[in-house]
mmCIF file of C-alpha atoms and ligand atoms in Angstrom:
data_model
loop_
_atom_site.group_PDB
_atom_site.id
_atom_site.type_symbol
_atom_site.label_atom_id
_atom_site.label_comp_id
_atom_site.label_asym_id
_atom_site.label_seq_id
_atom_site.Cartn_x
_atom_site.Cartn_y
_atom_site.Cartn_z
ATOM 1 C CA MET Z 1 -148.632 -163.380 67.374
ATOM 2 C CA ILE Z 2 -147.917 -160.582 69.827
ATOM 3 C CA TYR Z 3 -148.756 -157.307 68.323
ATOM 4 C CA LEU Z 4 -146.887 -154.374 69.858
ATOM 5 C CA ASP Z 5 -147.062 -152.003 66.799
ATOM 6 C CA ASN Z 6 -150.316 -150.192 67.767
ATOM 7 C CA ASN Z 7 -148.935 -146.639 66.982
ATOM 8 C CA ALA Z 8 -148.680 -148.062 63.435
ATOM 9 C CA THR Z 9 -152.163 -149.186 63.267
ATOM 10 C CA THR Z 10 -154.714 -151.224 65.373
ATOM 11 C CA ARG Z 11 -157.055 -154.129 65.163
ATOM 12 C CA VAL Z 12 -160.558 -153.152 64.427
ATOM 13 C CA ALA Z 13 -162.733 -153.718 67.433
ATOM 14 C CA ASP Z 14 -165.321 -156.442 67.307
ATOM 15 C CA GLU Z 15 -168.087 -154.109 68.401
ATOM 16 C CA VAL Z 16 -167.080 -151.701 65.519
ATOM 17 C CA LEU Z 17 -167.215 -154.469 62.960
ATOM 18 C CA VAL Z 18 -170.649 -155.601 64.235
ATOM 19 C CA ILE Z 19 -171.993 -152.085 63.937
ATOM 20 C CA MET Z 20 -170.593 -151.593 60.268
ATOM 21 C CA GLU Z 21 -171.630 -154.954 58.693
ATOM 22 C CA PRO Z 22 -175.367 -153.946 58.149
ATOM 23 C CA TYR Z 23 -174.377 -150.581 56.607
ATOM 24 C CA TYR Z 24 -172.853 -152.754 53.822
ATOM 25 C CA ARG Z 25 -175.419 -155.252 53.421
ATOM 26 C CA GLU Z 26 -178.757 -153.708 54.199
ATOM 27 C CA TRP Z 27 -178.525 -149.968 54.816
ATOM 28 C CA PHE Z 28 -176.258 -149.196 51.874
ATOM 29 C CA GLY Z 29 -177.966 -145.849 50.906
ATOM 30 C CA ASN Z 30 -176.321 -142.606 50.037
ATOM 31 C CA ALA Z 31 -176.467 -140.352 53.127
ATOM 32 C CA HIS Z 32 -177.724 -137.618 50.816
ATOM 33 C CA SER Z 33 -180.518 -139.403 49.311
ATOM 34 C CA VAL Z 34 -183.998 -138.358 50.517
ATOM 35 C CA HIS Z 35 -185.480 -141.853 50.625
ATOM 36 C CA GLY Z 36 -185.611 -144.166 53.707
ATOM 37 C CA LEU Z 37 -182.393 -145.855 52.869
ATOM 38 C CA GLY Z 38 -180.609 -142.507 52.444
ATOM 39 C CA ARG Z 39 -182.055 -141.287 55.710
ATOM 40 C CA LYS Z 40 -180.982 -144.392 57.621
ATOM 41 C CA SER Z 41 -177.314 -143.613 56.348
ATOM 42 C CA HIS Z 42 -177.673 -139.926 57.051
ATOM 43 C CA ASP Z 43 -178.832 -140.766 60.702
ATOM 44 C CA GLY Z 44 -175.817 -143.107 61.069
ATOM 45 C CA VAL Z 45 -173.341 -140.488 59.913
ATOM 46 C CA GLU Z 46 -174.837 -137.655 62.238
ATOM 47 C CA ASP Z 47 -174.656 -139.944 65.361
ATOM 48 C CA ALA Z 48 -171.083 -140.775 64.449
ATOM 49 C CA ARG Z 49 -170.365 -137.102 64.127
ATOM 50 C CA ARG Z 50 -171.701 -136.395 67.646
ATOM 51 C CA SER Z 51 -169.616 -139.259 69.009
ATOM 52 C CA VAL Z 52 -166.380 -138.258 67.149
ATOM 53 C CA ALA Z 53 -166.894 -134.472 68.010
ATOM 54 C CA ALA Z 54 -167.082 -135.594 71.652
ATOM 55 C CA LEU Z 55 -163.839 -137.517 71.377
ATOM 56 C CA MET Z 56 -162.146 -134.403 70.068
ATOM 57 C CA GLY Z 57 -163.777 -131.912 72.471
ATOM 58 C CA ALA Z 58 -165.340 -130.156 69.629
ATOM 59 C CA GLU Z 59 -169.038 -129.499 68.403
ATOM 60 C CA ALA Z 60 -170.605 -131.780 65.887
ATOM 61 C CA SER Z 61 -170.937 -128.733 63.649
ATOM 62 C CA GLU Z 62 -167.217 -128.191 63.775
ATOM 63 C CA THR Z 63 -166.355 -131.888 62.796
ATOM 64 C CA ILE Z 64 -165.685 -133.083 59.303
ATOM 65 C CA PHE Z 65 -164.972 -136.619 58.248
ATOM 66 C CA THR Z 66 -161.771 -137.314 56.387
ATOM 67 C CA SER Z 67 -159.988 -140.383 55.105
ATOM 68 C CA CYS Z 68 -157.015 -140.196 57.444
ATOM 69 C CA GLY Z 69 -154.788 -138.130 59.596
ATOM 70 C CA THR Z 70 -152.666 -137.255 56.582
ATOM 71 C CA GLU Z 71 -155.699 -135.823 54.895
ATOM 72 C CA GLY Z 72 -156.928 -133.789 57.772
ATOM 73 C CA ASN Z 73 -153.366 -132.329 58.349
ATOM 74 C CA ALA Z 74 -153.139 -131.407 54.598
ATOM 75 C CA MET Z 75 -156.658 -129.885 54.569
ATOM 76 C CA VAL Z 76 -155.719 -127.408 57.334
ATOM 77 C CA ILE Z 77 -152.377 -126.400 55.814
ATOM 78 C CA ARG Z 78 -153.202 -126.353 52.320
ATOM 79 C CA GLY Z 79 -156.678 -124.967 52.883
ATOM 80 C CA LEU Z 80 -155.526 -122.070 55.115
ATOM 81 C CA LEU Z 81 -153.075 -121.024 52.338
ATOM 82 C CA GLU Z 82 -155.759 -120.989 49.866
ATOM 83 C CA SER Z 83 -158.295 -119.094 51.855
ATOM 84 C CA GLY Z 84 -156.943 -115.667 51.115
ATOM 85 C CA ALA Z 85 -154.821 -115.286 54.273
ATOM 86 C CA GLN Z 86 -152.187 -112.623 54.122
ATOM 87 C CA ARG Z 87 -149.692 -114.059 56.634
ATOM 88 C CA ARG Z 88 -147.267 -116.648 55.020
ATOM 89 C CA LYS Z 89 -145.084 -118.049 57.872
ATOM 90 C CA VAL Z 90 -145.664 -121.478 59.469
ATOM 91 C CA VAL Z 91 -143.927 -122.597 62.513
ATOM 92 C CA ALA Z 92 -143.732 -126.393 63.191
ATOM 93 C CA THR Z 93 -141.816 -128.526 65.660
ATOM 94 C CA SER Z 94 -139.039 -130.741 64.556
ATOM 95 C CA VAL Z 95 -140.735 -133.966 65.700
ATOM 96 C CA GLU Z 96 -144.058 -133.446 63.534
ATOM 97 C CA HIS Z 97 -145.166 -136.404 61.517
ATOM 98 C CA PRO Z 98 -144.156 -136.351 57.883
ATOM 99 C CA SER Z 99 -147.745 -135.628 56.838
ATOM 100 C CA VAL Z 100 -147.071 -132.090 58.277
ATOM 101 C CA LEU Z 101 -143.310 -131.768 57.943
ATOM 102 C CA ALA Z 102 -142.916 -133.095 54.347
ATOM 103 C CA LEU Z 103 -145.837 -131.083 53.238
ATOM 104 C CA LEU Z 104 -144.629 -127.911 54.803
ATOM 105 C CA ARG Z 105 -141.080 -128.527 53.200
ATOM 106 C CA ALA Z 106 -142.644 -128.990 49.823
ATOM 107 C CA LEU Z 107 -144.672 -125.637 50.201
ATOM 108 C CA GLU Z 108 -141.455 -123.849 51.334
ATOM 109 C CA LYS Z 109 -139.651 -125.277 48.336
ATOM 110 C CA ASN Z 110 -142.273 -123.796 46.099
ATOM 111 C CA ALA Z 111 -142.035 -120.509 47.808
ATOM 112 C CA GLN Z 112 -145.550 -120.697 49.170
ATOM 113 C CA ILE Z 113 -144.621 -120.426 52.895
ATOM 114 C CA ASP Z 114 -141.814 -119.174 55.017
ATOM 115 C CA LEU Z 115 -141.076 -122.118 57.346
ATOM 116 C CA ALA Z 116 -139.528 -122.067 60.889
ATOM 117 C CA ILE Z 117 -138.975 -125.301 62.500
ATOM 118 C CA ALA Z 118 -138.742 -125.308 66.424
ATOM 119 C CA PRO Z 119 -136.283 -127.674 67.901
ATOM 120 C CA VAL Z 120 -137.075 -130.189 70.726
ATOM 121 C CA THR Z 121 -134.890 -130.936 73.622
ATOM 122 C CA PRO Z 122 -132.769 -134.293 73.803
ATOM 123 C CA ALA Z 123 -135.751 -135.704 75.673
ATOM 124 C CA GLY Z 124 -138.036 -134.807 72.991
ATOM 125 C CA ALA Z 125 -139.973 -131.983 74.924
ATOM 126 C CA ILE Z 126 -140.874 -128.820 72.843
ATOM 127 C CA ASP Z 127 -138.675 -125.919 73.735
ATOM 128 C CA LEU Z 128 -141.160 -123.177 74.511
ATOM 129 C CA ASP Z 129 -138.508 -120.520 74.363
ATOM 130 C CA ALA Z 130 -137.916 -121.404 70.832
ATOM 131 C CA ILE Z 131 -141.408 -121.264 69.925
ATOM 132 C CA ARG Z 132 -141.751 -117.833 71.452
ATOM 133 C CA ALA Z 133 -138.721 -116.624 69.541
ATOM 134 C CA LEU Z 134 -139.885 -117.948 66.085
ATOM 135 C CA VAL Z 135 -143.706 -117.049 66.266
ATOM 136 C CA ASP Z 136 -144.229 -113.374 65.278
ATOM 137 C CA ASP Z 137 -146.761 -111.149 63.646
ATOM 138 C CA GLU Z 138 -146.043 -112.788 60.255
ATOM 139 C CA THR Z 139 -147.046 -116.318 61.455
ATOM 140 C CA LEU Z 140 -150.150 -117.743 59.998
ATOM 141 C CA LEU Z 141 -150.121 -121.255 61.612
ATOM 142 C CA VAL Z 142 -148.327 -123.085 64.310
ATOM 143 C CA CYS Z 143 -148.308 -126.938 63.895
ATOM 144 C CA VAL Z 144 -147.879 -128.967 67.048
ATOM 145 C CA MET Z 145 -148.651 -132.641 67.570
ATOM 146 C CA GLN Z 146 -150.306 -133.551 70.988
ATOM 147 C CA ALA Z 147 -148.323 -136.846 71.387
ATOM 148 C CA GLN Z 148 -145.223 -137.862 69.396
ATOM 149 C CA ASN Z 149 -145.753 -141.207 67.445
ATOM 150 C CA GLU Z 150 -142.299 -142.534 68.011
ATOM 151 C CA THR Z 151 -141.514 -141.535 71.592
ATOM 152 C CA GLY Z 152 -144.980 -141.060 72.872
ATOM 153 C CA VAL Z 153 -143.985 -137.838 74.450
ATOM 154 C CA VAL Z 154 -146.965 -135.563 75.162
ATOM 155 C CA HIS Z 155 -146.398 -131.997 74.400
ATOM 156 C CA ASP Z 156 -147.558 -128.858 76.255
ATOM 157 C CA VAL Z 157 -149.833 -127.900 73.489
ATOM 158 C CA ALA Z 158 -151.888 -125.385 75.606
ATOM 159 C CA ALA Z 159 -148.727 -123.343 76.220
ATOM 160 C CA VAL Z 160 -147.793 -123.382 72.577
ATOM 161 C CA ALA Z 161 -151.290 -122.262 71.669
ATOM 162 C CA ASP Z 162 -151.102 -119.470 74.144
ATOM 163 C CA ILE Z 163 -147.847 -118.133 72.484
ATOM 164 C CA ALA Z 164 -149.471 -118.493 68.939
ATOM 165 C CA HIS Z 165 -152.647 -116.751 69.631
ATOM 166 C CA ARG Z 166 -150.821 -113.871 71.523
ATOM 167 C CA ALA Z 167 -149.194 -113.278 68.073
ATOM 168 C CA GLY Z 168 -152.454 -113.664 66.163
ATOM 169 C CA ALA Z 169 -151.566 -116.891 64.645
ATOM 170 C CA LEU Z 170 -153.726 -119.995 64.469
ATOM 171 C CA VAL Z 171 -152.845 -123.456 65.862
ATOM 172 C CA HIS Z 172 -153.213 -126.852 64.350
ATOM 173 C CA VAL Z 173 -153.060 -129.771 66.726
ATOM 174 C CA ASP Z 174 -152.240 -133.351 65.322
ATOM 175 C CA SER Z 175 -154.017 -135.515 68.018
ATOM 176 C CA VAL Z 176 -153.711 -138.697 65.805
ATOM 177 C CA GLN Z 177 -151.460 -140.502 68.352
ATOM 178 C CA ALA Z 178 -153.303 -139.044 71.428
ATOM 179 C CA ALA Z 179 -156.822 -139.799 70.685
ATOM 180 C CA GLY Z 180 -158.048 -142.785 72.800
ATOM 181 C CA LYS Z 181 -155.031 -142.847 74.960
ATOM 182 C CA ILE Z 182 -155.212 -139.510 76.677
ATOM 183 C CA PRO Z 183 -158.092 -136.884 76.903
ATOM 184 C CA VAL Z 184 -158.195 -134.777 73.683
ATOM 185 C CA SER Z 185 -160.045 -131.512 73.568
ATOM 186 C CA MET Z 186 -159.929 -128.868 71.072
ATOM 187 C CA ARG Z 187 -161.220 -126.365 73.400
ATOM 188 C CA ASP Z 188 -158.880 -127.141 76.539
ATOM 189 C CA LEU Z 189 -155.858 -127.403 74.126
ATOM 190 C CA GLY Z 190 -156.814 -124.052 72.688
ATOM 191 C CA ALA Z 191 -156.643 -125.574 69.162
ATOM 192 C CA ASP Z 192 -158.123 -124.110 66.113
ATOM 193 C CA PHE Z 193 -157.763 -127.214 64.143
ATOM 194 C CA LEU Z 194 -157.434 -130.778 65.386
ATOM 195 C CA THR Z 195 -156.862 -134.076 63.437
ATOM 196 C CA ILE Z 196 -157.514 -137.761 64.419
ATOM 197 C CA SER Z 197 -157.267 -140.887 62.544
ATOM 198 C CA GLY Z 198 -159.632 -143.898 63.152
ATOM 199 C CA HIS Z 199 -157.150 -146.671 62.451
ATOM 200 C CA LYS Z 200 -155.108 -145.591 65.596
ATOM 201 C CA PHE Z 201 -157.989 -146.383 67.877
ATOM 202 C CA HIS Z 202 -159.500 -149.559 66.608
ATOM 203 C CA ALA Z 203 -161.719 -148.189 63.894
ATOM 204 C CA PRO Z 204 -161.232 -149.175 60.323
ATOM 205 C CA LYS Z 205 -158.596 -147.676 58.010
ATOM 206 C CA GLY Z 206 -159.495 -144.988 55.701
ATOM 207 C CA VAL Z 207 -161.459 -142.771 57.986
ATOM 208 C CA GLY Z 208 -160.606 -139.955 60.322
ATOM 209 C CA ALA Z 209 -161.828 -136.495 61.423
ATOM 210 C CA LEU Z 210 -160.880 -132.895 61.428
ATOM 211 C CA ALA Z 211 -162.374 -130.331 63.770
ATOM 212 C CA ILE Z 212 -162.406 -126.739 62.616
ATOM 213 C CA ARG Z 213 -163.216 -124.165 65.425
ATOM 214 C CA LYS Z 214 -166.463 -122.208 64.734
ATOM 215 C CA GLY Z 215 -166.066 -119.217 62.594
ATOM 216 C CA LEU Z 216 -162.829 -120.298 60.908
ATOM 217 C CA LYS Z 217 -162.775 -121.092 57.285
ATOM 218 C CA VAL Z 218 -160.399 -123.075 55.150
ATOM 219 C CA ALA Z 219 -160.658 -123.627 51.400
ATOM 220 C CA PRO Z 220 -161.536 -127.110 50.464
ATOM 221 C CA LEU Z 221 -158.830 -129.360 48.929
ATOM 222 C CA TRP Z 222 -161.318 -130.351 46.047
ATOM 223 C CA TYR Z 223 -164.892 -129.523 44.997
ATOM 224 C CA GLY Z 224 -168.114 -131.456 43.964
ATOM 225 C CA GLY Z 225 -171.238 -132.325 45.837
ATOM 226 C CA GLY Z 226 -170.569 -130.164 48.773
ATOM 227 C CA GLN Z 227 -170.627 -132.881 51.326
ATOM 228 C CA GLU Z 228 -169.070 -132.443 54.898
ATOM 229 C CA LEU Z 229 -170.081 -128.688 55.043
ATOM 230 C CA GLY Z 230 -168.656 -128.206 51.546
ATOM 231 C CA MET Z 231 -165.220 -129.031 53.045
ATOM 232 C CA ARG Z 232 -164.859 -132.547 51.599
ATOM 233 C CA SER Z 233 -166.975 -133.380 48.616
ATOM 234 C CA GLY Z 234 -167.407 -137.080 47.728
ATOM 235 C CA THR Z 235 -169.949 -139.601 48.894
ATOM 236 C CA GLU Z 236 -169.220 -140.442 52.505
ATOM 237 C CA PRO Z 237 -168.211 -144.093 53.275
ATOM 238 C CA VAL Z 238 -171.093 -144.575 55.730
ATOM 239 C CA PRO Z 239 -170.023 -147.897 57.189
ATOM 240 C CA SER Z 240 -166.526 -146.594 58.020
ATOM 241 C CA ILE Z 241 -168.019 -143.506 59.526
ATOM 242 C CA VAL Z 242 -170.326 -145.287 61.699
ATOM 243 C CA GLY Z 243 -167.549 -147.589 62.736
ATOM 244 C CA LEU Z 244 -165.427 -144.492 63.630
ATOM 245 C CA GLY Z 245 -168.317 -143.279 65.807
ATOM 246 C CA VAL Z 246 -168.527 -146.599 67.789
ATOM 247 C CA ALA Z 247 -164.689 -146.639 68.156
ATOM 248 C CA ALA Z 248 -164.680 -143.042 69.386
ATOM 249 C CA GLU Z 249 -167.305 -143.854 71.955
ATOM 250 C CA MET Z 250 -165.202 -146.762 73.148
ATOM 251 C CA ALA Z 251 -161.838 -144.910 72.970
ATOM 252 C CA GLN Z 252 -163.154 -142.140 75.113
ATOM 253 C CA LYS Z 253 -164.178 -144.571 77.834
ATOM 254 C CA ALA Z 254 -160.883 -146.558 77.304
ATOM 255 C CA VAL Z 255 -158.697 -143.736 78.196
ATOM 256 C CA ARG Z 256 -159.232 -145.175 82.020
ATOM 257 C CA GLU Z 257 -157.690 -148.346 80.951
ATOM 258 C CA PHE Z 258 -154.514 -146.814 80.107
ATOM 259 C CA ASP Z 259 -153.312 -146.937 83.796
ATOM 260 C CA ARG Z 260 -153.169 -150.746 83.290
ATOM 261 C CA VAL Z 261 -151.354 -150.285 79.974
ATOM 262 C CA ALA Z 262 -148.860 -147.969 81.618
ATOM 263 C CA ALA Z 263 -148.003 -150.700 84.208
ATOM 264 C CA LEU Z 264 -147.324 -153.183 81.419
ATOM 265 C CA ARG Z 265 -145.278 -150.828 79.657
ATOM 266 C CA ASP Z 266 -143.133 -149.883 82.693
ATOM 267 C CA ARG Z 267 -142.812 -153.677 83.409
ATOM 268 C CA LEU Z 268 -141.214 -154.049 79.909
ATOM 269 C CA GLU Z 269 -139.018 -151.087 80.400
ATOM 270 C CA GLU Z 270 -137.795 -151.968 83.933
ATOM 271 C CA ALA Z 271 -137.125 -155.685 82.922
ATOM 272 C CA LEU Z 272 -134.945 -154.532 79.961
ATOM 273 C CA LEU Z 273 -133.247 -151.768 81.994
ATOM 274 C CA GLY Z 274 -132.494 -154.313 84.627
ATOM 275 C CA ALA Z 275 -130.620 -156.724 82.312
ATOM 276 C CA PRO Z 276 -126.859 -155.924 82.692
ATOM 277 C CA GLN Z 277 -125.725 -157.851 79.690
ATOM 278 C CA HIS Z 278 -126.831 -155.104 77.214
ATOM 279 C CA SER Z 279 -126.981 -151.337 77.269
ATOM 280 C CA ILE Z 280 -130.233 -149.464 76.431
ATOM 281 C CA SER Z 281 -131.773 -146.120 76.836
ATOM 282 C CA ILE Z 282 -135.447 -145.071 76.791
ATOM 283 C CA ASN Z 283 -136.370 -142.092 74.785
ATOM 284 C CA GLY Z 284 -138.394 -139.462 76.441
ATOM 285 C CA ALA Z 285 -138.444 -141.299 79.649
ATOM 286 C CA SER Z 286 -138.198 -138.040 81.721
ATOM 287 C CA GLN Z 287 -141.347 -136.535 79.975
ATOM 288 C CA ARG Z 288 -144.966 -137.333 80.270
ATOM 289 C CA ARG Z 289 -145.435 -140.061 77.604
ATOM 290 C CA LEU Z 290 -148.430 -141.966 76.272
ATOM 291 C CA ALA Z 291 -148.895 -144.982 78.521
ATOM 292 C CA ASN Z 292 -148.698 -147.429 75.632
ATOM 293 C CA THR Z 293 -145.343 -146.181 73.942
ATOM 294 C CA SER Z 294 -141.885 -147.163 74.687
ATOM 295 C CA SER Z 295 -139.028 -146.162 72.393
ATOM 296 C CA ILE Z 296 -135.994 -148.172 73.343
ATOM 297 C CA SER Z 297 -132.505 -147.616 71.930
ATOM 298 C CA PHE Z 298 -130.269 -150.718 71.996
ATOM 299 C CA HIS Z 299 -126.841 -149.382 71.945
ATOM 300 C CA ASP Z 300 -124.500 -150.369 69.172
ATOM 301 C CA ARG Z 301 -127.190 -152.624 67.723
ATOM 302 C CA SER Z 302 -129.128 -152.296 64.494
ATOM 303 C CA SER Z 303 -132.907 -151.803 65.046
ATOM 304 C CA ASP Z 304 -133.733 -153.672 61.793
ATOM 305 C CA ALA Z 305 -131.900 -156.855 63.020
ATOM 306 C CA ILE Z 306 -133.813 -156.642 66.307
ATOM 307 C CA VAL Z 307 -137.274 -156.147 64.579
ATOM 308 C CA ARG Z 308 -136.497 -158.960 62.165
ATOM 309 C CA ALA Z 309 -135.355 -161.310 65.088
ATOM 310 C CA LEU Z 310 -138.600 -160.372 67.019
ATOM 311 C CA ASP Z 311 -140.612 -160.886 63.844
ATOM 312 C CA ALA Z 312 -139.293 -164.482 63.570
ATOM 313 C CA GLU Z 313 -140.662 -164.994 66.969
ATOM 314 C CA GLY Z 314 -144.170 -163.618 66.134
ATOM 315 C CA ILE Z 315 -143.612 -160.372 67.912
ATOM 316 C CA TYR Z 316 -144.433 -157.333 65.900
ATOM 317 C CA VAL Z 317 -142.858 -153.883 66.550
ATOM 318 C CA SER Z 318 -141.417 -150.921 64.601
ATOM 319 C CA ALA Z 319 -137.858 -149.766 63.988
ATOM 320 C CA GLY Z 320 -136.982 -146.153 64.699
ATOM 321 C CA ALA Z 321 -134.469 -146.348 62.047
ATOM 322 C CA ALA Z 322 -134.486 -147.235 58.293
ATOM 323 C CA CYS Z 323 -132.075 -149.251 56.135
ATOM 324 C CA HIS Z 324 -131.445 -147.216 52.885
ATOM 325 C CA SER Z 325 -129.264 -149.148 50.380
ATOM 326 C CA GLY Z 326 -127.460 -150.957 53.047
ATOM 327 C CA LYS Z 327 -126.878 -147.994 55.285
ATOM 328 C CA VAL Z 328 -128.874 -147.532 58.442
ATOM 329 C CA GLU Z 329 -130.386 -144.086 58.993
ATOM 330 C CA PRO Z 330 -131.759 -142.796 62.278
ATOM 331 C CA SER Z 331 -135.300 -141.671 62.088
ATOM 332 C CA ALA Z 332 -135.914 -137.956 61.786
ATOM 333 C CA THR Z 333 -137.364 -137.898 65.362
ATOM 334 C CA MET Z 334 -134.228 -139.437 66.627
ATOM 335 C CA LYS Z 335 -132.190 -136.973 64.694
ATOM 336 C CA ALA Z 336 -134.231 -134.024 65.994
ATOM 337 C CA MET Z 337 -133.574 -135.172 69.653
ATOM 338 C CA GLY Z 338 -129.858 -135.252 68.825
ATOM 339 C CA LYS Z 339 -129.660 -138.903 69.669
ATOM 340 C CA PRO Z 340 -126.084 -140.255 69.292
ATOM 341 C CA ALA Z 341 -125.784 -142.285 65.966
ATOM 342 C CA ASN Z 342 -124.870 -145.584 67.899
ATOM 343 C CA GLN Z 343 -128.033 -145.486 69.956
ATOM 344 C CA ALA Z 344 -130.373 -143.947 67.370
ATOM 345 C CA ILE Z 345 -129.896 -146.793 64.757
ATOM 346 C CA GLY Z 346 -130.704 -149.320 67.313
ATOM 347 C CA THR Z 347 -134.107 -147.739 68.359
ATOM 348 C CA VAL Z 348 -137.210 -149.854 68.495
ATOM 349 C CA ARG Z 349 -140.625 -148.833 69.298
ATOM 350 C CA PHE Z 350 -143.028 -150.993 71.315
ATOM 351 C CA SER Z 351 -146.611 -149.778 71.259
ATOM 352 C CA LEU Z 352 -149.254 -151.594 73.325
ATOM 353 C CA SER Z 353 -152.927 -151.341 73.168
ATOM 354 C CA ARG Z 354 -155.846 -151.647 75.707
ATOM 355 C CA TYR Z 355 -156.038 -155.392 74.484
ATOM 356 C CA THR Z 356 -152.355 -156.145 75.436
ATOM 357 C CA SER Z 357 -151.987 -158.716 78.119
ATOM 358 C CA GLY Z 358 -149.521 -159.191 81.026
ATOM 359 C CA GLU Z 359 -148.489 -162.746 79.412
ATOM 360 C CA GLU Z 360 -147.611 -161.015 76.173
ATOM 361 C CA ILE Z 361 -145.319 -158.535 77.775
ATOM 362 C CA ASP Z 362 -143.679 -161.238 79.836
ATOM 363 C CA ARG Z 363 -142.873 -163.279 76.718
ATOM 364 C CA THR Z 364 -141.734 -160.191 74.910
ATOM 365 C CA ILE Z 365 -139.301 -159.465 77.847
ATOM 366 C CA GLU Z 366 -137.969 -162.930 77.535
ATOM 367 C CA ILE Z 367 -137.569 -162.908 73.859
ATOM 368 C CA VAL Z 368 -136.070 -159.329 73.619
ATOM 369 C CA ARG Z 369 -133.570 -160.213 76.401
ATOM 370 C CA ALA Z 370 -132.401 -163.220 74.452
ATOM 371 C CA ILE Z 371 -132.004 -161.304 71.262
ATOM 372 C CA ALA Z 372 -130.291 -158.502 72.798
ATOM 373 C CA GLU Z 373 -127.823 -160.907 74.565
ATOM 374 C CA ASN Z 374 -127.492 -162.983 71.413
ATOM 375 C CA ARG Z 375 -128.616 -166.189 72.868
ATOM 376 C CA PRO Z 376 -131.500 -168.441 71.527
ATOM 377 C CA ALA Z 377 -134.950 -167.735 72.800
ATOM 378 C CA VAL Z 378 -136.561 -170.512 74.913
ATOM 379 C CA PRO Z 379 -139.669 -171.818 72.892
ATOM 380 C CA THR Z 380 -143.072 -171.300 74.513
ATOM 381 C CA GLY Z 381 -145.240 -174.202 75.732
HETATM 382 N N1 LIG L 401 -149.973 -137.846 62.693
HETATM 383 C C1 LIG L 401 -149.251 -138.682 63.496
HETATM 384 C C2 LIG L 401 -148.733 -138.148 64.802
HETATM 385 C C3 LIG L 401 -149.217 -140.100 63.128
HETATM 386 O O1 LIG L 401 -148.590 -140.730 64.000
HETATM 387 C C4 LIG L 401 -149.767 -140.407 61.874
HETATM 388 C C5 LIG L 401 -149.652 -141.928 61.636
HETATM 389 O O2 LIG L 401 -148.733 -142.647 61.923
HETATM 390 C C6 LIG L 401 -150.502 -139.594 61.046
HETATM 391 C C7 LIG L 401 -150.360 -138.257 61.386
HETATM 392 C C8 LIG L 401 -150.907 -139.949 59.735
HETATM 393 O O3 LIG L 401 -152.207 -140.758 60.029
HETATM 394 P P1 LIG L 401 -152.639 -141.633 58.863
HETATM 395 O O4 LIG L 401 -151.891 -142.781 58.689
HETATM 396 O O5 LIG L 401 -154.109 -141.799 59.220
HETATM 397 O O6 LIG L 401 -152.742 -140.768 57.465
#
């Protein structure tokens, strides 16, 4: 198996599993119980909070554990609306993740917000002039992702935050794809809220975090025992949180390894661009991108067919287009970038991790070229 779908999810690191196991078998106490077993869990949660806060460039007292990126994004958007804020306008970029965009569209439909979508350039960059034109003194919140999940394009979040703050608006940054790949810092980005998700950086699925800048308040999505600063009632999943803490420490150090990952990604792209038998384009190539992400459009081809053919060879990637009732639809991101349909429907995302090897990339190049040129792949070994 060659796993190149790390923007979808990642393998849990062995070091993370090792740390988690005793919290299932021996130290299974409720983190809020006063006895020894409870205190052991509590200490595990608080150590993890410090590590996760460090990854987010936030204080531990500003950091809340969630179940995933989707939940963190909803906590900010819904929580702000229910916190008594007067302003009702939300500005978001056209390439935000559906956990932001679909929620905002639903709220707009229910007349709970006024929604303004800021376009991106054909290269996937945020159009700062468009943000400037849309953000006004009615704007409650500006939602901007640090790195785009399909293309890996890294956005100028600090510039967006500056525009928002000048208008008195708050800034929510979705750093789900950025965390562990590039430095993330709530402070340096000028974010008021920032979300991450563990399963994108080798922690287990079902655990993430939200940082809320000191002094800000959002209403909780639900009520109960008042865990997590009253923001997220419910017994904490201690093993997952402890695992998230270790994964966060590893991820912060691993950012350095992404130079090696970038070289592998570039090798893949150069080899495919250099093959004259097929025509491809690389999305967002002119922009600063996450080192691990390559979004490649195979012109006049169906991404679905390429993904299936790669799957048959044990290479796992994602399609940037979806097949609905026999019709291939480009992804919302490709549409937002104005990608021509014959290119958008052939878009495939290769996403590497710090565990990806040179041999895996070489084998991938060989197989992709064979598939793109419609010739049989040479079996390995
Ligand atoms: N935001 C971005 C940019 C993502 O890529 C994802 C997941 O792909 C999410 C949010 C949602 O995260 P989760 O799957 O943890 O809910």
